[in-house]
XYZ file of C-alpha atoms in Angstrom:
483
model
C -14.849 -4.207 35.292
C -11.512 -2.079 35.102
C -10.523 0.926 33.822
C -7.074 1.250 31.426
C -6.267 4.997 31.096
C -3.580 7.407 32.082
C 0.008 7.758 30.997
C 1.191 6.223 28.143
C -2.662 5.281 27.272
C -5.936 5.962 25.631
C -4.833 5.815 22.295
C -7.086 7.278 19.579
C -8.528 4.247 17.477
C -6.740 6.180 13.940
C -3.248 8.185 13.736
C -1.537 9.128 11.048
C 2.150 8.908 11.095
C 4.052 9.458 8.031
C 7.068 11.846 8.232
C 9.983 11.898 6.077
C 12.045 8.825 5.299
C 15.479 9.258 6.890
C 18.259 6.688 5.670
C 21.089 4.371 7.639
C 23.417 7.253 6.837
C 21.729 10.047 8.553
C 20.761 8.766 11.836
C 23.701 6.310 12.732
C 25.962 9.091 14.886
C 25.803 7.767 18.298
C 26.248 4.296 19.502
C 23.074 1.898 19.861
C 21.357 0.885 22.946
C 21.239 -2.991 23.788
C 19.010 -5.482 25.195
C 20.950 -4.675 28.128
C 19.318 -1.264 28.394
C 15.855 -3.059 27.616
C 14.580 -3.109 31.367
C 14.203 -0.684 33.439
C 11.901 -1.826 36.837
C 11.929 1.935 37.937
C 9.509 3.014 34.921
C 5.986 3.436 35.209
C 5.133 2.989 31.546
C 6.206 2.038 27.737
C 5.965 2.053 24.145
C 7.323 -1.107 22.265
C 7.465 -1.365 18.535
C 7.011 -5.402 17.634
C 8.575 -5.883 14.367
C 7.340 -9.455 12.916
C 9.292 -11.377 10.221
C 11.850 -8.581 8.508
C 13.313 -11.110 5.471
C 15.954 -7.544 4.795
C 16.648 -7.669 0.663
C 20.505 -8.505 -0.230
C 19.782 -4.942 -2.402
C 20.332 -1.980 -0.195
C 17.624 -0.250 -3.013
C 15.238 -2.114 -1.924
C 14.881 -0.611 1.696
C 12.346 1.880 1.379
C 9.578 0.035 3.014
C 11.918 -0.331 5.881
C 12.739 3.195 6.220
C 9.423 4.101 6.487
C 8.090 1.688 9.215
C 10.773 2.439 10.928
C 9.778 6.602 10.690
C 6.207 5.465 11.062
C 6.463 3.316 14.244
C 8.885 6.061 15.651
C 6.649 8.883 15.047
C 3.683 6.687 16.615
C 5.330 6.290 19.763
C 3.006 8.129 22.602
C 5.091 10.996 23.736
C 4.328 10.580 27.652
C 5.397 6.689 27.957
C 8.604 6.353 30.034
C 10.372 3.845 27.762
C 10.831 3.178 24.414
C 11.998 -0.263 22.519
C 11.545 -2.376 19.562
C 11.059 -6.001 19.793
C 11.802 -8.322 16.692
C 10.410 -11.636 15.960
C 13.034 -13.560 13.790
C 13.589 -14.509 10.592
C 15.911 -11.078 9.335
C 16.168 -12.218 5.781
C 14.852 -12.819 2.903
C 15.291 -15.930 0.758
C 17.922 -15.252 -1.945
C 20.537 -18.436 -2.267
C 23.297 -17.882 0.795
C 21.901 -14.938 1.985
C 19.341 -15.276 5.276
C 20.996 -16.921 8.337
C 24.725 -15.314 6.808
C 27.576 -12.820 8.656
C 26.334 -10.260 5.980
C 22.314 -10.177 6.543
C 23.041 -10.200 10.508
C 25.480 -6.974 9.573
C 22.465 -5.305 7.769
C 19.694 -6.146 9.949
C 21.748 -4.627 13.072
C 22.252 -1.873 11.464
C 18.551 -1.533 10.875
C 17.483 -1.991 13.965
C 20.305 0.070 15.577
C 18.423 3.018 13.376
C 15.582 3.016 15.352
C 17.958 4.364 18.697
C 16.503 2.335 21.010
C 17.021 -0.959 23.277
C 16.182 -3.907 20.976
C 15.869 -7.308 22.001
C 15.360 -9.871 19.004
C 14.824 -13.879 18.793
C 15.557 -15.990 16.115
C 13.370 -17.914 13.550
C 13.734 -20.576 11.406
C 15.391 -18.775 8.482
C 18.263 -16.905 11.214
C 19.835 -20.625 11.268
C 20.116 -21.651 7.496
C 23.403 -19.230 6.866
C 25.418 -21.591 4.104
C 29.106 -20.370 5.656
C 28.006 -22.543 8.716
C 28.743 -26.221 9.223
C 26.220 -26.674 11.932
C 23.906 -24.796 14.484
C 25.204 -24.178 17.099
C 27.987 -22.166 14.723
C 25.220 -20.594 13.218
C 23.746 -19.457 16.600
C 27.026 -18.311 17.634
C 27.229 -15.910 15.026
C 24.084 -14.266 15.957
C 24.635 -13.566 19.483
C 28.224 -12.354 18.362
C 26.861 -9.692 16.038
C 23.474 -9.239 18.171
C 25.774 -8.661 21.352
C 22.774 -10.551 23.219
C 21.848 -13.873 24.142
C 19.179 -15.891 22.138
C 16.482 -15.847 24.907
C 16.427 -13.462 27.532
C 13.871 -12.195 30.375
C 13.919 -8.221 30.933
C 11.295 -6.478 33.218
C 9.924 -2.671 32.542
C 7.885 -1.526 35.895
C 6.043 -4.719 36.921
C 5.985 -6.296 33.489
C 8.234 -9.170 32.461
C 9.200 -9.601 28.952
C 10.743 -12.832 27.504
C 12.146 -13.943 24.262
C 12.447 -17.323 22.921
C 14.421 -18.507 20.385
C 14.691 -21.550 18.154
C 17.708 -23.260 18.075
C 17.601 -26.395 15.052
C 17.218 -25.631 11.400
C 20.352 -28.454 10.167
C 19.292 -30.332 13.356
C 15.183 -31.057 13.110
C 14.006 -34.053 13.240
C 11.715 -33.056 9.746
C 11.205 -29.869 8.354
C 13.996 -27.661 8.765
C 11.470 -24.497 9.525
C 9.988 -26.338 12.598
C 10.720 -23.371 15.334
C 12.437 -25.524 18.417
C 12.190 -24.251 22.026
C 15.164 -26.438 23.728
C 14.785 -28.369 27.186
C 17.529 -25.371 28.303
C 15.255 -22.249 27.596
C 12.032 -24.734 28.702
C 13.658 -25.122 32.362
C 14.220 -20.979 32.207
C 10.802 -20.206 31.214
C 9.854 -22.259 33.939
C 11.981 -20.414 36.670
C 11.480 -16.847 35.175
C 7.018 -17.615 35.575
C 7.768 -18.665 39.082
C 10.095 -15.444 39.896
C 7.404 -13.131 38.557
C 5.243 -14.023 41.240
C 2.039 -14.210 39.323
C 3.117 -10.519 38.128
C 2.516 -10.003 34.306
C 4.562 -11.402 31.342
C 4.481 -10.954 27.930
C 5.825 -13.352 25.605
C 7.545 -13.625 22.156
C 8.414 -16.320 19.911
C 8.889 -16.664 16.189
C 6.084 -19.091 15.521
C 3.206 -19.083 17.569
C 1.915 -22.054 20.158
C -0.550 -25.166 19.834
C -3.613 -24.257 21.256
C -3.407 -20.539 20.869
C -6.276 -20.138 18.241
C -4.404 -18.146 15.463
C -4.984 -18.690 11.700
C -2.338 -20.739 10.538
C -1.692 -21.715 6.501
C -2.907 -25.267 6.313
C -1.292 -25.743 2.621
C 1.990 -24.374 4.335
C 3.111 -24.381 7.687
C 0.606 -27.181 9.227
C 1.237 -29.458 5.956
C 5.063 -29.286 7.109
C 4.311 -29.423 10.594
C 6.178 -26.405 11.355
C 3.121 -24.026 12.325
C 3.258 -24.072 16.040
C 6.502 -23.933 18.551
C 7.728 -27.644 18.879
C 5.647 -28.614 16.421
C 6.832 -32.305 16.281
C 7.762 -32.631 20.106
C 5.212 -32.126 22.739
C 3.862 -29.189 21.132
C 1.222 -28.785 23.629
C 3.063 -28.583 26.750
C 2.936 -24.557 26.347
C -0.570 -23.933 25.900
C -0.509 -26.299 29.411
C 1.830 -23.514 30.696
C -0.478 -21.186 29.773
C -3.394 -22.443 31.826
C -0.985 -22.608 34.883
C 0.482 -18.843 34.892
C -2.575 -17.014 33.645
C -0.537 -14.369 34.163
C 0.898 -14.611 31.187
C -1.545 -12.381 29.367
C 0.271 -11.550 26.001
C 2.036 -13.876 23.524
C 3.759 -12.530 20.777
C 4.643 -14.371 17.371
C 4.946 -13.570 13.659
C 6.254 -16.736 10.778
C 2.750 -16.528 8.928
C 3.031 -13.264 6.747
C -0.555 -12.399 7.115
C -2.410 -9.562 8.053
C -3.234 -8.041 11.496
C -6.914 -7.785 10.014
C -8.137 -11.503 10.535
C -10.539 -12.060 12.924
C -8.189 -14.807 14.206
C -5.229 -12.203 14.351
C -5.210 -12.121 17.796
C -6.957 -14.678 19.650
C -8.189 -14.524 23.470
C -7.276 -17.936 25.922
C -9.099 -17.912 28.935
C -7.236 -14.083 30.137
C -4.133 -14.519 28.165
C -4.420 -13.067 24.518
C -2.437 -14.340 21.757
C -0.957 -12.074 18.835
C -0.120 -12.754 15.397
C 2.322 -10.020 13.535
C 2.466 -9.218 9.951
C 5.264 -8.343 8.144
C 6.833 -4.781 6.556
C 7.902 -5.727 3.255
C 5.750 -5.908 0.547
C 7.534 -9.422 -1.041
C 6.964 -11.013 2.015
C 3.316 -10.719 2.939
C 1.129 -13.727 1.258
C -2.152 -11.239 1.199
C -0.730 -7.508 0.647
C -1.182 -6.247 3.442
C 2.426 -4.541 5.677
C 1.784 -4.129 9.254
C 3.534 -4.220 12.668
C 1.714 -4.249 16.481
C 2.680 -1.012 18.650
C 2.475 -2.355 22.613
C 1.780 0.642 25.096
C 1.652 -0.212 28.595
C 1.494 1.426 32.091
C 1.396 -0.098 36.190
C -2.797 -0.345 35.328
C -2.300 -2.271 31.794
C -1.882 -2.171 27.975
C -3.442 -1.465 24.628
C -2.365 -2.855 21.265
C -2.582 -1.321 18.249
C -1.852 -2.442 14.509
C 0.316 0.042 12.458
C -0.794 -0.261 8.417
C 2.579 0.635 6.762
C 0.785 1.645 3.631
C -1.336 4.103 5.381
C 0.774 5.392 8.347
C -2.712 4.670 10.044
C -2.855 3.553 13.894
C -5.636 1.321 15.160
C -6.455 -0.042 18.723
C -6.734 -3.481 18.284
C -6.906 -4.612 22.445
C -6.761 -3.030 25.577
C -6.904 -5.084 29.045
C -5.859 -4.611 33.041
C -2.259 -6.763 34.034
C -5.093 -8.600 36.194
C -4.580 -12.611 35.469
C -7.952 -12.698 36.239
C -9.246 -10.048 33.257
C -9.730 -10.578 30.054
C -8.895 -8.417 27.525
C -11.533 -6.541 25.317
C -11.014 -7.404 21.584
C -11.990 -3.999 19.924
C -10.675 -4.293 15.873
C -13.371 -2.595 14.790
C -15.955 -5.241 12.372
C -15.725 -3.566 9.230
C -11.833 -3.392 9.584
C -12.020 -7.512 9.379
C -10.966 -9.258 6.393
C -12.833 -11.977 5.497
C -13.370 -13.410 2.029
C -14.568 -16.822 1.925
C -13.027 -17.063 -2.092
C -10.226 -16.681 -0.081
C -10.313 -20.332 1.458
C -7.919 -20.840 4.461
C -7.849 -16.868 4.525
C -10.963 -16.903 5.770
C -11.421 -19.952 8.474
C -11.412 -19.153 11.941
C -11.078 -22.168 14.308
C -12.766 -22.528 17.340
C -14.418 -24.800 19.967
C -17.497 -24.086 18.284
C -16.816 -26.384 15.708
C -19.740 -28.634 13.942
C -20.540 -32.397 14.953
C -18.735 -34.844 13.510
C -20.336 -35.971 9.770
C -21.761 -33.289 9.953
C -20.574 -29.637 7.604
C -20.114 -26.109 8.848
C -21.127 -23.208 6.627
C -17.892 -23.175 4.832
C -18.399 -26.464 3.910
C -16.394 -28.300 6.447
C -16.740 -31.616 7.408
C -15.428 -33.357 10.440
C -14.735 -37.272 11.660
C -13.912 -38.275 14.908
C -10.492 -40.231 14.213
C -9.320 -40.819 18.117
C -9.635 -39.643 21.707
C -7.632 -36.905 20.649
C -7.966 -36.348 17.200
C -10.054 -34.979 14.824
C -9.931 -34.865 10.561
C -11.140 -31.838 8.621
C -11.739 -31.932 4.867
C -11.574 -28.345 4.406
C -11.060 -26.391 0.884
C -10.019 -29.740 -0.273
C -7.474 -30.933 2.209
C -7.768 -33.232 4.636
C -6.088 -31.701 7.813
C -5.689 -33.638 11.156
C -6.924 -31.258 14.586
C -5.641 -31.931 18.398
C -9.072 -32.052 19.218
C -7.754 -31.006 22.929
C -6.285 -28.093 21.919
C -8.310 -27.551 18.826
C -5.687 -27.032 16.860
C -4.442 -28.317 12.813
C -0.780 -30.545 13.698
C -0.903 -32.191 9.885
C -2.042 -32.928 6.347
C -3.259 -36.398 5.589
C -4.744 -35.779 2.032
C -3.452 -32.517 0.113
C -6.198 -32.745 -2.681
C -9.766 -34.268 -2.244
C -11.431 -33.955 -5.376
C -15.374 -33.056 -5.085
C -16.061 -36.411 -6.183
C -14.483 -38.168 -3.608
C -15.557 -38.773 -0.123
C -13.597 -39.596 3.213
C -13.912 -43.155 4.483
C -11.776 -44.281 7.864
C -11.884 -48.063 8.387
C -11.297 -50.938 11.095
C -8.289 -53.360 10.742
C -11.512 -55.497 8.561
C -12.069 -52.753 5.913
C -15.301 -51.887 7.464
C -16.492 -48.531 7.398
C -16.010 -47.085 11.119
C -19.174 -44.695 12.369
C -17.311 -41.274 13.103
C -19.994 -40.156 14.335
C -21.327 -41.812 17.239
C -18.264 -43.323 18.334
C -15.089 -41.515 18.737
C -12.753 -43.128 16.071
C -10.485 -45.145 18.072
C -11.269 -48.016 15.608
C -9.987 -46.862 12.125
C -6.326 -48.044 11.447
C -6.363 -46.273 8.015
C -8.128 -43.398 6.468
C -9.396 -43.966 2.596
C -10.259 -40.771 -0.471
C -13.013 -43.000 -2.012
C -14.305 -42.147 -5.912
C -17.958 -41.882 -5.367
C -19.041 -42.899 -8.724
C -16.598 -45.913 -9.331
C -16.644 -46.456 -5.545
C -12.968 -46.862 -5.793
C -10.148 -46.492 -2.915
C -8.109 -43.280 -5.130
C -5.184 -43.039 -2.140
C -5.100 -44.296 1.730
C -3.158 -43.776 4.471
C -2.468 -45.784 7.969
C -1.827 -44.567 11.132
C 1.771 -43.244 11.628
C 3.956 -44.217 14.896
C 2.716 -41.563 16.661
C -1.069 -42.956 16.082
C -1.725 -40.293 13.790
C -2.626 -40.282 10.447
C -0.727 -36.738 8.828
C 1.922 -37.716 6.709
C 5.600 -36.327 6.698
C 5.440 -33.923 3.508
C 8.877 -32.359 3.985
C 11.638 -34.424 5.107
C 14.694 -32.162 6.397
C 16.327 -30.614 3.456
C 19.302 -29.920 4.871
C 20.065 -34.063 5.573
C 18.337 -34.827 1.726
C 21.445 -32.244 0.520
C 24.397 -33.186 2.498
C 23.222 -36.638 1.479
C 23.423 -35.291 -2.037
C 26.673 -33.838 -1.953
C 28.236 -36.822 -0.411
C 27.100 -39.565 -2.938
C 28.217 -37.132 -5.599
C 31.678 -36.406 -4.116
C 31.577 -40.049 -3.798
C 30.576 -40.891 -7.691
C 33.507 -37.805 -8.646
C 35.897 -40.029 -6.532
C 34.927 -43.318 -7.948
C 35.332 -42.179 -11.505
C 38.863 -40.669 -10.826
C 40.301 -43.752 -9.426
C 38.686 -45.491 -12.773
């Protein structure tokens, strides 16, 4: 057992922090700390306000929300920690036509998080790399570091605690979806190095979109139907969870890209001693249940607590507390009747685990499984038909996006015989059948892809389908001038 107390620490489970709204204007006198101010190995403790996806309005009216975190994560900060900072996790903002990824939201989101007065270190996500002014991404990532004054990932170390950011780096450039979050081999190789300089000393991690393996909720009808849930999503998307299991020091990761609520009871999901965090969002458009929250990280040389800041209360709560001990695992402490869980509210409401039921057989949601490989699994949950890692436990795809209740699942053998899920582990079916159980009629099937798979692609890059676009247009404007 261990003991987390002292500076910095034992933080009440509620505060209240709502003091007046100050805007850009009024609190913009001095010039802003950096990421190169982030670290500071002398301090004995910290206070780190983790900002998930911003998605800033082009309508400087509609900042409000903003102002107000940023008063309420200020004022929450505990008075005897040693440092102060603000972490952000991507995507700055929102979705109007030429605005996220652009010169101008870059301009306003630095001078956002500039307001806060202290050392900021951000990453990108998926939305930071669709600016329209830029031909491709490497431009676009070049812009951002300009403005940002910062590179896109980073390592910086507070006391014994190393931090690191990592940042994706395609959007033009992926392979399928354009919001799959990309870790490159370059900032793989300095992950690598900056584990093996810490020494088996404590990191915490952030990236936009959170990792393969780690447990969080994820929105099947969203993110894993596009195969952009996890990091690498498409490409050996389960080498970090692998990473995970050999530095156990890593004992937080960091992520936002969902919108949802801190309130889940797979918000924040525990990995053997490393705990994995999913953050909400601040503006009210943005979140896809209601609810506006942010994480507060306190820390000191004994360990850390983690609380959840509810921007429409002002309201603290202690979410997680733990030792920097790779060997400890942190104590989950969201209190029960704080969780959310509705079960009209379908993929709101599943939590994945190991626990899950037999194959053929159905859980109390009403989920039924088939063994479909050595390393596979199918789910027909809330009427989709989602493909697991069944090593990691974890949804990579859609095969079916609407099973109707009279239809059943059928996978079959290069014959057309029925293959037994059950017993056996799959490896025979070469194509998975939605059967209509009265007319006993194949409605829709699907064969295994080239990876051995069975998900289908359901959103080709959009960027290459609109250049593509543009140039047989230009080219049909050309033809019929010349006619």
């Amino acid at each position: 057992m261990y003991t987390v107390s002292g500076s910095c620490l034992s933080a009440p489970g509620f505060t209240r922090a709502n003091p007046p709204i100050r805007k850009f204007a009024s609190i913009m006198a001095k010039a802003s700390p950096t990421l190169d101010d982030f670290g500071n190995e002398k301090s004995n403790s910290f206070n780190i306000s983790i900002l998930g996806d911003l998605h800033l309005p082009n309508a400087p009216g509609e900042l409000d929300h903003f102002h107000q975190a940023r008063e309420q994560l200020l004022a929450a900060a505990a008075p005897d920690c040693d440092e102060a900072r603000v972490v952000q996790l991507g995507d700055l903002g929102s979705y109007e036509k030429g605005w996220p990824g652009s010169n101008k939201c870059f301009d306003l989101a630095k001078q956002y998080l500039d307001s806060f007065g202290n050392p900021v270190g951000l990453i990108l996500g998926n939305h930071d790399l669709e600016g329209d002014e830029f031909e491709t991404d490497a431009d676009n990532l070049d812009a951002w570091k300009a403005k940002f004054a910062q590179n896109h990932y980073w390592s910086s170390k507070i006391g014994k605690v190393t931090f690191v950011g990592l940042s994706t780096v395609r959007f033009r450039s992926n392979v399928h979806s354009v919001h799959e979050v990309h870790i490159d081999d370059e900032q793989i190789q300095f992950l690598e190095d900056t584990l093996k300089e810490a020494q088996g000393e404590p990191v915490v991690m952030f990236s936009h979109a959170p990792i393969l393996g780690s447990g969080l909720k994820a929105v099947q009808a969203v993110h894993v139907k596009n195969r952009c849930a996890w990091l690498n999503h498409s490409s050996n998307a389960d080498y970090f969870i692998s990473l995970v299991r050999r530095y156990p020091n890593i004992k937080l990761w960091f992520s936002g890209h969902f919108h949802l609520s801190q309130s889940y009871p797979d918000s924040i999901s525990i990995v053997g001693g490393s705990a994995f965090v999913l953050t909400g969002v601040i503006g009210d458009r943005f979140s896809r249940d209601g609810h506006r929250h942010s994480r507060v990280l306190r820390g000191n040389l004994d360990g850390f607590e983690l609380l959840t800041m509810d921007h429409d209360t002002g309201e603290t709560r202690l979410d997680l507390k733990g030792s920097w001990d790779a060997m400890d695992v942190p104590e989950y402490l969201t209190p029960e009747e704080e969780l959310l869980c509705d079960p009209s509210a379908g993929w709101l409401c599943s939590k994945v685990d190991c626990s899950i039921p037999s194959p053929g057989e159905s859980s109390d949601t009403g989920t039924q499984w088939f063994n479909s490989g050595p390393t596979s699994m199918l789910s027909l949950q809330d009427g989709i038909l989602v493909e697991y890692d069944a090593i990691c436990m974890a949804p990579i795809g859609a095969v079916f996006l609407e099973v109707p209740d009279n239809c059943f699942i059928r996978l079959v053998d290069e014959s057309g015989a029925p293959v037994d899920t059950v017993n056996t582990d799959g490896s025979a079916s070469v194509r998975v059948e939605m059967v209509d159980s009265d007319a006993n009629q194949v409605l829709e099937y699907v064969e295994r892809n080239s990876e051995g798979k069975f998900y289908q692609i359901f959103q080709p890059n959009k960027w290459v389908t609109l250049q593509k676009k543009k140039k047989k247009e230009a080219a049909a404007k050309a033809e019929m001038a010349t006619a």
